[in-house]
mmCIF file of C-alpha atoms in Angstrom:
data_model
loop_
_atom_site.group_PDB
_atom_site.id
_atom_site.type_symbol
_atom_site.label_atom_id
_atom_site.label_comp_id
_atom_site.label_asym_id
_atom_site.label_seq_id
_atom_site.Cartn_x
_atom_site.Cartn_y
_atom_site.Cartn_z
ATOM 1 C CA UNK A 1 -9.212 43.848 21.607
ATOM 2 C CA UNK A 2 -10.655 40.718 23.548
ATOM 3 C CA UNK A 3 -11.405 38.857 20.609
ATOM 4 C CA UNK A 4 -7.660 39.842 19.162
ATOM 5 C CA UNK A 5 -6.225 38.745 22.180
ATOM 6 C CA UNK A 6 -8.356 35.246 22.616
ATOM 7 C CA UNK A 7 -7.407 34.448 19.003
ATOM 8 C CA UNK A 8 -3.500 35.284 19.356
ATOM 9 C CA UNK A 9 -3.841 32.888 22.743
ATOM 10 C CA UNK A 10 -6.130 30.204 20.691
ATOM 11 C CA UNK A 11 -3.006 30.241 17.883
ATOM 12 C CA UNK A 12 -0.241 30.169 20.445
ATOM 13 C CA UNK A 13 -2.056 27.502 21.813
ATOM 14 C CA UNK A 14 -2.553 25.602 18.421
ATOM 15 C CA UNK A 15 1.174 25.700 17.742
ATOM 16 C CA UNK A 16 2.160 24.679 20.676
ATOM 17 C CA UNK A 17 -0.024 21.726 20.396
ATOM 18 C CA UNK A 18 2.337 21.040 17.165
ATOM 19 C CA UNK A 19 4.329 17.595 16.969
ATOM 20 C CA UNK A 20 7.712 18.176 18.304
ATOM 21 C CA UNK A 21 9.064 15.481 19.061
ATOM 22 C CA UNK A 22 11.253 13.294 16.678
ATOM 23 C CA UNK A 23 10.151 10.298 15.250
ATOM 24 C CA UNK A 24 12.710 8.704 13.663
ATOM 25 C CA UNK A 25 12.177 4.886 13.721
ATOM 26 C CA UNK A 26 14.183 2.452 15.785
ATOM 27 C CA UNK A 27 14.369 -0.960 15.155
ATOM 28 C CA UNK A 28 12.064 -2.932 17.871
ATOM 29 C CA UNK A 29 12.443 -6.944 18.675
ATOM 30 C CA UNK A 30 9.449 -7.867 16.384
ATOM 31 C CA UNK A 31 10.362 -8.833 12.683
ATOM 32 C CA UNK A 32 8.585 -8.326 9.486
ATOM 33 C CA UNK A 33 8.639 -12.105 7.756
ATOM 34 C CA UNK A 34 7.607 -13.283 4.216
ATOM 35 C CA UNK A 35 8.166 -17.124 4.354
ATOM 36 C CA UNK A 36 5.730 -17.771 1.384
ATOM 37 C CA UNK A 37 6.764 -16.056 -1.415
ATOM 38 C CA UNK A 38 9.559 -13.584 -0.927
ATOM 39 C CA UNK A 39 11.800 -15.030 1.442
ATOM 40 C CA UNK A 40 13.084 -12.031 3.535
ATOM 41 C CA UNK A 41 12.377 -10.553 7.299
ATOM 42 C CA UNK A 42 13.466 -7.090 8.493
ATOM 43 C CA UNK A 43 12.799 -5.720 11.993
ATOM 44 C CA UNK A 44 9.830 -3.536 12.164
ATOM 45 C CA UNK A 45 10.146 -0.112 13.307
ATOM 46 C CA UNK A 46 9.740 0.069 17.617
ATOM 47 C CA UNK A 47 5.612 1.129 18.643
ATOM 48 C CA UNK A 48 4.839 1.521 15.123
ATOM 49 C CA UNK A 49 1.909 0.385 13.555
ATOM 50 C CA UNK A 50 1.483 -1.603 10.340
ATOM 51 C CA UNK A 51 -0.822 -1.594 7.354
ATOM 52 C CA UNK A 52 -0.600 -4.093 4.962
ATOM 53 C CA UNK A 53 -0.701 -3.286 1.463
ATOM 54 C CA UNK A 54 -3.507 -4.061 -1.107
ATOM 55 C CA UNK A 55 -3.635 -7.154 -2.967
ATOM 56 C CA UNK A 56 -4.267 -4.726 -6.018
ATOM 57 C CA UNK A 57 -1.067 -2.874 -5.161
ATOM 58 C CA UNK A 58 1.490 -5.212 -7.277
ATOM 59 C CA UNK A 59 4.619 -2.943 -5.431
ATOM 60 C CA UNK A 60 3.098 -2.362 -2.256
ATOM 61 C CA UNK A 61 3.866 -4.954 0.621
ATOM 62 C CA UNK A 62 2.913 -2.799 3.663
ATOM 63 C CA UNK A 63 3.284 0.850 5.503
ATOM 64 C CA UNK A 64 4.837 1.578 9.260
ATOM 65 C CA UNK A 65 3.890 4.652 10.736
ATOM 66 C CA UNK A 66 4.204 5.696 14.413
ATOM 67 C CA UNK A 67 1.146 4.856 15.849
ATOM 68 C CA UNK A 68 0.394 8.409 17.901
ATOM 69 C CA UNK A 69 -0.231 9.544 14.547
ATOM 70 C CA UNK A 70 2.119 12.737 15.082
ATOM 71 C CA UNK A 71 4.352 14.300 12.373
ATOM 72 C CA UNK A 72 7.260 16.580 12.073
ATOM 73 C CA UNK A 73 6.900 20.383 11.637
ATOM 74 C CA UNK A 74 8.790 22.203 9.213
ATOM 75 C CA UNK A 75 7.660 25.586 9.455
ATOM 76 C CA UNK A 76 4.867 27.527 8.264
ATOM 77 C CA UNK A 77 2.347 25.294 7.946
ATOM 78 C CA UNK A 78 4.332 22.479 6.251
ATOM 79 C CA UNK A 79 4.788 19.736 7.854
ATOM 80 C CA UNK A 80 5.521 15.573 6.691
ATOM 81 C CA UNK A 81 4.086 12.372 8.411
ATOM 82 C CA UNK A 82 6.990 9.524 9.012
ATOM 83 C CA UNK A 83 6.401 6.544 7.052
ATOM 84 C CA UNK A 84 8.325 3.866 6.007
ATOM 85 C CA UNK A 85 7.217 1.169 3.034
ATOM 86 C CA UNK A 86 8.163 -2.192 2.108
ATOM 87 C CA UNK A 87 7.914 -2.816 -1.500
ATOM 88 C CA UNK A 88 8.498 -5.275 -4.147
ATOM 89 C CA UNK A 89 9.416 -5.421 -7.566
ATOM 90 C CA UNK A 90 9.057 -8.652 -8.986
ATOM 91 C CA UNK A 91 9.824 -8.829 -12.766
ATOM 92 C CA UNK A 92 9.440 -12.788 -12.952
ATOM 93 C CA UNK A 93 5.193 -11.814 -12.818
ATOM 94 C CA UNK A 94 3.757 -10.167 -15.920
ATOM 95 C CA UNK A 95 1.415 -8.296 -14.004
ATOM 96 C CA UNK A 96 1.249 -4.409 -13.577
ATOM 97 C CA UNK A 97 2.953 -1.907 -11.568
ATOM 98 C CA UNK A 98 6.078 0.193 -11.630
ATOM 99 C CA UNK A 99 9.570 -1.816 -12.357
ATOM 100 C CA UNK A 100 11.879 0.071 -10.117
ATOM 101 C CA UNK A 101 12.105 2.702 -7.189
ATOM 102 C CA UNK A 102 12.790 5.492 -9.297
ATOM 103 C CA UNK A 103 9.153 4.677 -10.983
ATOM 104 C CA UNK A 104 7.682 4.647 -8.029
ATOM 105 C CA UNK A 105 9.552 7.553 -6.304
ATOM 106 C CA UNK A 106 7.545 9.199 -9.864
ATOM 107 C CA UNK A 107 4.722 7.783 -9.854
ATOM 108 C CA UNK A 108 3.470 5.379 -6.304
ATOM 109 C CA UNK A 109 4.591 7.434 -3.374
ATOM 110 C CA UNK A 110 1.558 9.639 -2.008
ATOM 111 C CA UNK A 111 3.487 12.180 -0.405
ATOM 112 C CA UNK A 112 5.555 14.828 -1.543
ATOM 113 C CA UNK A 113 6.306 16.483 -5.185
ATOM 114 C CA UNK A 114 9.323 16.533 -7.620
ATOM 115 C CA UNK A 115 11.219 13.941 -6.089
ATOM 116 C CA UNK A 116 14.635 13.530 -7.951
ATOM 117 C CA UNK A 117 17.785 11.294 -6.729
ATOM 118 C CA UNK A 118 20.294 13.143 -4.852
ATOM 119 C CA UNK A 119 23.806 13.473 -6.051
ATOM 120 C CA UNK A 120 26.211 10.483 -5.071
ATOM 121 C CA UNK A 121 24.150 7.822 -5.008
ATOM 122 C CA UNK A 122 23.374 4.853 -5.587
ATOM 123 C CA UNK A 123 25.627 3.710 -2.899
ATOM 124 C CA UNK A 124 26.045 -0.204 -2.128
ATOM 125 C CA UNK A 125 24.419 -0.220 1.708
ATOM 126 C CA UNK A 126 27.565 -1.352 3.670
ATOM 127 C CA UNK A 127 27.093 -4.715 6.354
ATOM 128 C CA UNK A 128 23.987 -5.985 4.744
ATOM 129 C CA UNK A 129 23.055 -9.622 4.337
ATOM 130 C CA UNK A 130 21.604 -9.305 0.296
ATOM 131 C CA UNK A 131 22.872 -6.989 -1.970
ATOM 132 C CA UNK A 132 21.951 -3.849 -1.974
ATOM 133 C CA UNK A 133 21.949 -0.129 -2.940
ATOM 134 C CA UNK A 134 20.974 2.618 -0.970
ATOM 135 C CA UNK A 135 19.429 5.823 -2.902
ATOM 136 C CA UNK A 136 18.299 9.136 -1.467
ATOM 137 C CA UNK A 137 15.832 11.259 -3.095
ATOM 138 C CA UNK A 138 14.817 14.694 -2.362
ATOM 139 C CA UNK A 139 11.342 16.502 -2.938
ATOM 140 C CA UNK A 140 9.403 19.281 -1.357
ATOM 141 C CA UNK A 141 6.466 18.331 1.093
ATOM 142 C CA UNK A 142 2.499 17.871 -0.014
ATOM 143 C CA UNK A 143 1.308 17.979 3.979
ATOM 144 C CA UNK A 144 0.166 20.169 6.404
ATOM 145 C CA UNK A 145 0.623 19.421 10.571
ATOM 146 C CA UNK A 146 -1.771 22.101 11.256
ATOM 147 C CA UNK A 147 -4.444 20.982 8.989
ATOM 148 C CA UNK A 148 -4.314 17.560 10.211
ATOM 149 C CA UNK A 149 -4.754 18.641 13.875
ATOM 150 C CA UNK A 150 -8.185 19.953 12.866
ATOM 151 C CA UNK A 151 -7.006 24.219 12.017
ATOM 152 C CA UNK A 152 -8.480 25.983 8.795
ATOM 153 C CA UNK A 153 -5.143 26.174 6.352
ATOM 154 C CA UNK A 154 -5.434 28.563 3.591
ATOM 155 C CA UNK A 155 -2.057 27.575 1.688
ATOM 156 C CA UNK A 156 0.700 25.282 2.557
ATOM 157 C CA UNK A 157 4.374 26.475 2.160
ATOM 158 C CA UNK A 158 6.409 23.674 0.276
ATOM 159 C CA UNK A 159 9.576 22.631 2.279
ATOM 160 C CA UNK A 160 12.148 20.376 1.590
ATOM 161 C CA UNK A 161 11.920 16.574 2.349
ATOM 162 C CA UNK A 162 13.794 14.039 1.886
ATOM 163 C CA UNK A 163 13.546 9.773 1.549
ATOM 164 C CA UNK A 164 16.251 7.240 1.791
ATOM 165 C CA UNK A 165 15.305 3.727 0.170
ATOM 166 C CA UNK A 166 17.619 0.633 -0.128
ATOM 167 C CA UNK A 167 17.029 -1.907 -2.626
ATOM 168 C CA UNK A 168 18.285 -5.310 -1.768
ATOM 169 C CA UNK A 169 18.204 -7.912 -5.100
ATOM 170 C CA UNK A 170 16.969 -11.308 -3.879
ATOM 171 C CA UNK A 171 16.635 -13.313 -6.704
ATOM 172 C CA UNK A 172 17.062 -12.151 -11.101
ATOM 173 C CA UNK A 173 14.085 -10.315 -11.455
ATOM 174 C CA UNK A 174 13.162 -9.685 -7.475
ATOM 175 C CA UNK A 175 13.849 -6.529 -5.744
ATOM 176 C CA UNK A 176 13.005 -5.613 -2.291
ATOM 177 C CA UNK A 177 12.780 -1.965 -1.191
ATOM 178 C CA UNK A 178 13.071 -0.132 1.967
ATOM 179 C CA UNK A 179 11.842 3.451 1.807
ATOM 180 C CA UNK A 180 11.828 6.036 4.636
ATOM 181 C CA UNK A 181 10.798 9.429 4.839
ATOM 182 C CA UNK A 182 11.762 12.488 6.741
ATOM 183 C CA UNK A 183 12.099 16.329 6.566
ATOM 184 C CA UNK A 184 14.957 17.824 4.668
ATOM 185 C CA UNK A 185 17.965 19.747 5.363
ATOM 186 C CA UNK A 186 19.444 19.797 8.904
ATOM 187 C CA UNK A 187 17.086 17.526 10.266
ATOM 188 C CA UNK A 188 17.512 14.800 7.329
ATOM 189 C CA UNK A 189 21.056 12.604 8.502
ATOM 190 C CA UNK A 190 19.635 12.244 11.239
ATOM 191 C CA UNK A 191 16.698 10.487 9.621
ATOM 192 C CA UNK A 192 18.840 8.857 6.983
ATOM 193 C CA UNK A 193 21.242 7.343 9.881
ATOM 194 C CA UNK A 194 17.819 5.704 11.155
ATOM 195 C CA UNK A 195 16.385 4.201 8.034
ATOM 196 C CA UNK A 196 19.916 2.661 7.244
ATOM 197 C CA UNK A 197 19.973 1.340 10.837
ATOM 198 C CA UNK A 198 16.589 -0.779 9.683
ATOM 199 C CA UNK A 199 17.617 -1.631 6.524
ATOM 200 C CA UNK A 200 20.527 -3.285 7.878
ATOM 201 C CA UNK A 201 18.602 -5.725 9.858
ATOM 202 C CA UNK A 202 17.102 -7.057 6.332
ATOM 203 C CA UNK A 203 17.867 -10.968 5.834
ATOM 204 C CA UNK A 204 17.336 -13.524 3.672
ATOM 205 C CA UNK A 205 15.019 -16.972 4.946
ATOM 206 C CA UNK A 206 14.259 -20.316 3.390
ATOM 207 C CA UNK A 207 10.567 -19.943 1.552
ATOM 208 C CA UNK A 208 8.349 -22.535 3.046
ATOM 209 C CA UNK A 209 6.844 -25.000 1.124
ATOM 210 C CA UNK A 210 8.856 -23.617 -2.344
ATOM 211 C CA UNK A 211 7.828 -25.326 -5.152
ATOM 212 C CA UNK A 212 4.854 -26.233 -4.059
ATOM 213 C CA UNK A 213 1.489 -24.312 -5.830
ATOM 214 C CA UNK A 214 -1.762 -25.540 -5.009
ATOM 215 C CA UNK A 215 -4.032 -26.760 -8.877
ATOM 216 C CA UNK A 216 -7.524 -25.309 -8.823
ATOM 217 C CA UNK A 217 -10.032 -27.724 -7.723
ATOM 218 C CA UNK A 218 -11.717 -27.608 -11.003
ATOM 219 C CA UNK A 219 -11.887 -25.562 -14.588
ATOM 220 C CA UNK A 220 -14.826 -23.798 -13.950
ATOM 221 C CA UNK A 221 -14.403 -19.831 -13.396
ATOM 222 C CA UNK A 222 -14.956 -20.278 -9.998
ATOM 223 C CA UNK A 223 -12.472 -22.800 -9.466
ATOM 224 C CA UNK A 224 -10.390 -20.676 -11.199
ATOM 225 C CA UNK A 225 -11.159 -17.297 -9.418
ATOM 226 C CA UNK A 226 -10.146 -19.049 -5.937
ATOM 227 C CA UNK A 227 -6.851 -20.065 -6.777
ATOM 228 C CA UNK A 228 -6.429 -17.227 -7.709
ATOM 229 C CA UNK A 229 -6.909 -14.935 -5.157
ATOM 230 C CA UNK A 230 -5.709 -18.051 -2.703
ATOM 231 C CA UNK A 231 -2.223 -17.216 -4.364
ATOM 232 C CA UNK A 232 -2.642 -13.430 -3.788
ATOM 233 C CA UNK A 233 -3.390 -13.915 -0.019
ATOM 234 C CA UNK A 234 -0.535 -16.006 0.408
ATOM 235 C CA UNK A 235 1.531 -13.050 -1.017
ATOM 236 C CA UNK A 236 0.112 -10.810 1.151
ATOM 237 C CA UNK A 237 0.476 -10.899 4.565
ATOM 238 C CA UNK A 238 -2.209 -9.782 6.518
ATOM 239 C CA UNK A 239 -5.402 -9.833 3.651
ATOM 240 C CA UNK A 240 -7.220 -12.786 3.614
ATOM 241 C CA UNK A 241 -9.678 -14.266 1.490
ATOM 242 C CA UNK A 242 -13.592 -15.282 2.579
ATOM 243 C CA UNK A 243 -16.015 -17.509 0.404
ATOM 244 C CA UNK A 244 -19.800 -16.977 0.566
ATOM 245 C CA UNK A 245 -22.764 -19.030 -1.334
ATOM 246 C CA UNK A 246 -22.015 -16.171 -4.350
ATOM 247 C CA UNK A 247 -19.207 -14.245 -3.507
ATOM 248 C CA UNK A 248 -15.508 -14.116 -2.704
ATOM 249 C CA UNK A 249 -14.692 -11.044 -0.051
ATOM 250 C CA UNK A 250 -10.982 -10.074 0.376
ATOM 251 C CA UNK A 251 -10.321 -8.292 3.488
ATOM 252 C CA UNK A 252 -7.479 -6.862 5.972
ATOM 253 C CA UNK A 253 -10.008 -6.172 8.610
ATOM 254 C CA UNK A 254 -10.068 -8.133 12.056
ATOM 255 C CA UNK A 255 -13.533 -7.258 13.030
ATOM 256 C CA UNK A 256 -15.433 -10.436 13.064
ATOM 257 C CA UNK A 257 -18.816 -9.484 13.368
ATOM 258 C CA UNK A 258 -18.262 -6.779 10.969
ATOM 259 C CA UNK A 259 -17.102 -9.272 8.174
ATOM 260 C CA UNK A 260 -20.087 -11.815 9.089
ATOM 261 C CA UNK A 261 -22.339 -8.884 8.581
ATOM 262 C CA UNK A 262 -21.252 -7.793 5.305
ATOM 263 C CA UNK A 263 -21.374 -11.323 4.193
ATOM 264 C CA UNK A 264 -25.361 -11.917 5.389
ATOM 265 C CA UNK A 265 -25.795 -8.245 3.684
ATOM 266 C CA UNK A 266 -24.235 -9.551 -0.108
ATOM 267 C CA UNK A 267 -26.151 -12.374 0.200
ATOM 268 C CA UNK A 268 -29.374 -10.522 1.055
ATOM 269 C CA UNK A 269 -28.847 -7.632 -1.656
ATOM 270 C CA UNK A 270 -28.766 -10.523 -4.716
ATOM 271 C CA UNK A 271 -31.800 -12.510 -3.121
ATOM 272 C CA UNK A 272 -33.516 -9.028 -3.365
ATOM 273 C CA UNK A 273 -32.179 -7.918 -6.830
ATOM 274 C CA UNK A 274 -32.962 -11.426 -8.017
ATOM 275 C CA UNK A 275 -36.493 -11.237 -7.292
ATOM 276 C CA UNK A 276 -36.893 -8.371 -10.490
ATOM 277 C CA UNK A 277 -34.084 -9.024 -12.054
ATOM 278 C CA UNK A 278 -34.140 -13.067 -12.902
ATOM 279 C CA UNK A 279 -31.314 -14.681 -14.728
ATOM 280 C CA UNK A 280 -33.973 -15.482 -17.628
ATOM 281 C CA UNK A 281 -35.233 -12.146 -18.239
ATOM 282 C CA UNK A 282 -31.813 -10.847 -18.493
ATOM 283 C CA UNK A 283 -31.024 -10.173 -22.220
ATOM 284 C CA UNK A 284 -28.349 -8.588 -24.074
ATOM 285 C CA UNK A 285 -29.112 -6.428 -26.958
ATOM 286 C CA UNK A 286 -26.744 -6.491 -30.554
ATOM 287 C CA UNK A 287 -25.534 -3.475 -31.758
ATOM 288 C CA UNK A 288 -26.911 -1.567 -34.154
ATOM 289 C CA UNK A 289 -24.812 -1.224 -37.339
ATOM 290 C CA UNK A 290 -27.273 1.119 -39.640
ATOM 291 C CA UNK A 291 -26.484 3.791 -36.696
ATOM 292 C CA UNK A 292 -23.308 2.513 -35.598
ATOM 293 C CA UNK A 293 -21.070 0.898 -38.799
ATOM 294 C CA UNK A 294 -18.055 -0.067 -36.908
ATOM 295 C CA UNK A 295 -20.033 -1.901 -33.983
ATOM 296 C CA UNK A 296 -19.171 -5.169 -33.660
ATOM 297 C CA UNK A 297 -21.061 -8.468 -32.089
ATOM 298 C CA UNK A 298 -18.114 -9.302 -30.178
ATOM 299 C CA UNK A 299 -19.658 -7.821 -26.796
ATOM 300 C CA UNK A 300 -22.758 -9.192 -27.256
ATOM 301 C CA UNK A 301 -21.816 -13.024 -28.023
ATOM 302 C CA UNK A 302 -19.468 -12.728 -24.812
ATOM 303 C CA UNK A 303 -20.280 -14.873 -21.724
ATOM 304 C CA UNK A 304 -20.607 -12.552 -18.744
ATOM 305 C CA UNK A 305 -18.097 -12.632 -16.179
ATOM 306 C CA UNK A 306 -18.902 -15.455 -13.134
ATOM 307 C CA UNK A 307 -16.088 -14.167 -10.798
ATOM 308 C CA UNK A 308 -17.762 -11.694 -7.906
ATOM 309 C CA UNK A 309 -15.155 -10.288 -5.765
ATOM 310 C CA UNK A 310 -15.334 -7.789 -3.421
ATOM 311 C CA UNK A 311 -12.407 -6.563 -1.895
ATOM 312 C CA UNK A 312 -12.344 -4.388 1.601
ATOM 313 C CA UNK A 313 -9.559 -2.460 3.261
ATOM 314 C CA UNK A 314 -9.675 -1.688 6.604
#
């Protein structure tokens, strides 16, 4: 009966250490600004925090979230962590990625299941500065509140969640997205009321320097390789790009002594591997066509690659 009773006080007391509170975002005084490639700002949620997104992430610009880490219950053990993403969609680039939000509401999103857009909409998104359409999709949740706070969670009841994105068309070809998300049902307009009262503050600003790209310094692959990933740092606010003897290291950490470490280690680790493994005993063998008939020598007679980057998220 004592242990019954400690473990019905231990799960009153685990559930009442549950997120309560809402979290829907409100827009703060600080702004979110792309002035090198993009040319927008919108005002970042109010105490959130921000992580920007990878340069390997073609869609992904960043991620708000409230920085107390909590999220909203919605019964059981179901539960769904407030986010809201800035993305891009930038047909003018052949590179990859998804083309539009309802790919990535499919395919890019990491949270929640068999989203699907909501009847009515698009809508156009009323007293914005760039045209734009506001969608809302609706899914069932992927989370659990309970699990996250450390308890043992057997099964996780899906419940309804919702997200409201508006898509604002900057240039032919250039889309900018908004997303939110935020638990379904009653609790939703609520929500929905709050990520239109952010998107609103979206505007439009000059790019800096436009026109203006910066030639490699030479034709060699390493020449080339910098560019490069100099014009992916530029289009990503918040990475940025370090240069050993050997190496290039792309990072979104702040740590200094952290990144100067890792640097001294790369370097280290190839004076080491060097030492048995010398560029003139490497050697690469041909293919064997008696076992193989449909090899080819085109792997063999290729150069190997000279570009070394390592990239690190924080």
């Amino acid at each position: 009966m004592l242990r019954l009773a400690l473990g019905a006080l231990l799960a009153l007391t685990t559930l009442a250490a549950l997120p309560t509170a809402r979290q829907e975002p409100k827009a703060g005084n600080a702004w979110y600004e792309d002035r090198v490639h993009l040319g927008f700002k919108v005002k970042a949620p109010k105490d959130w925090g921000f992580t920007p997104g990878s340069p390997l992430d073609v869609n992904l610009i960043g991620k708000y979230a409230p920085t107390n880490g909590e999220g909203v219950g919605l019964g059981g053990d179901a539960g769904v962590f407030i986010n809201v993403w800035l993305l891009r969609f930038d047909g003018r680039e052949k590179r990859d990625g998804v083309k539009d939000i309802a790919a990535w509401m499919t395919a890019g999103i990491e949270k929640g299941l068999g989203w699907r857009r909501a009847k009515d909409y698009p809508k156009p998104l009323k007293g914005a500065a760039v045209p734009a359409e506001c969608f809302v999709f609706e899914g069932v949740s992927t989370e659990s509140i309970r699990a996250y706070a450390g308890a043992h969670v057997t099964g996780i009841e899906s419940k309804p969640v919702q997200c409201y994105a508006a898509v604002f068309q900057l240039a032919e070809n250039l889309e900018v997205a908004l997303v939110g998300i935020g638990p379904g049902e009653k609790k939703w307009r609520s929500y929905e009321k709050a990520f239109e009262t952010l998107a609103r503050t979206f505007e439009p600003i000059p790019i800096e320097g436009a026109g203006k790209t910066s030639a490699p310094a030479g034709t060699d692959p390493r020449s080339l390789k910098r560019a490069k990933l100099e014009a992916e740092m530029a289009r990503t606010p918040g990475w940025r790009m370090i240069e050993t003897e050997n190496y290039f290291l792309v990072s979104n950490s702040t740590d200094e002594e952290f990144l100067t470490e890792l640097q001294e280690r790369l370097e280290g680790i190839r004076k080491i591997f060097l030492v048995d493994y010398p560029p003139d005993k490497a050697r690469r063998v041909l293919p064997d066509k008696k076992k193989d008939p449909e090899a080819t020598e085109k792997g063999a007679k290729e150069t190997p690659d000279a570009e070394r980057t390592v990239a690190l998220v924080n």
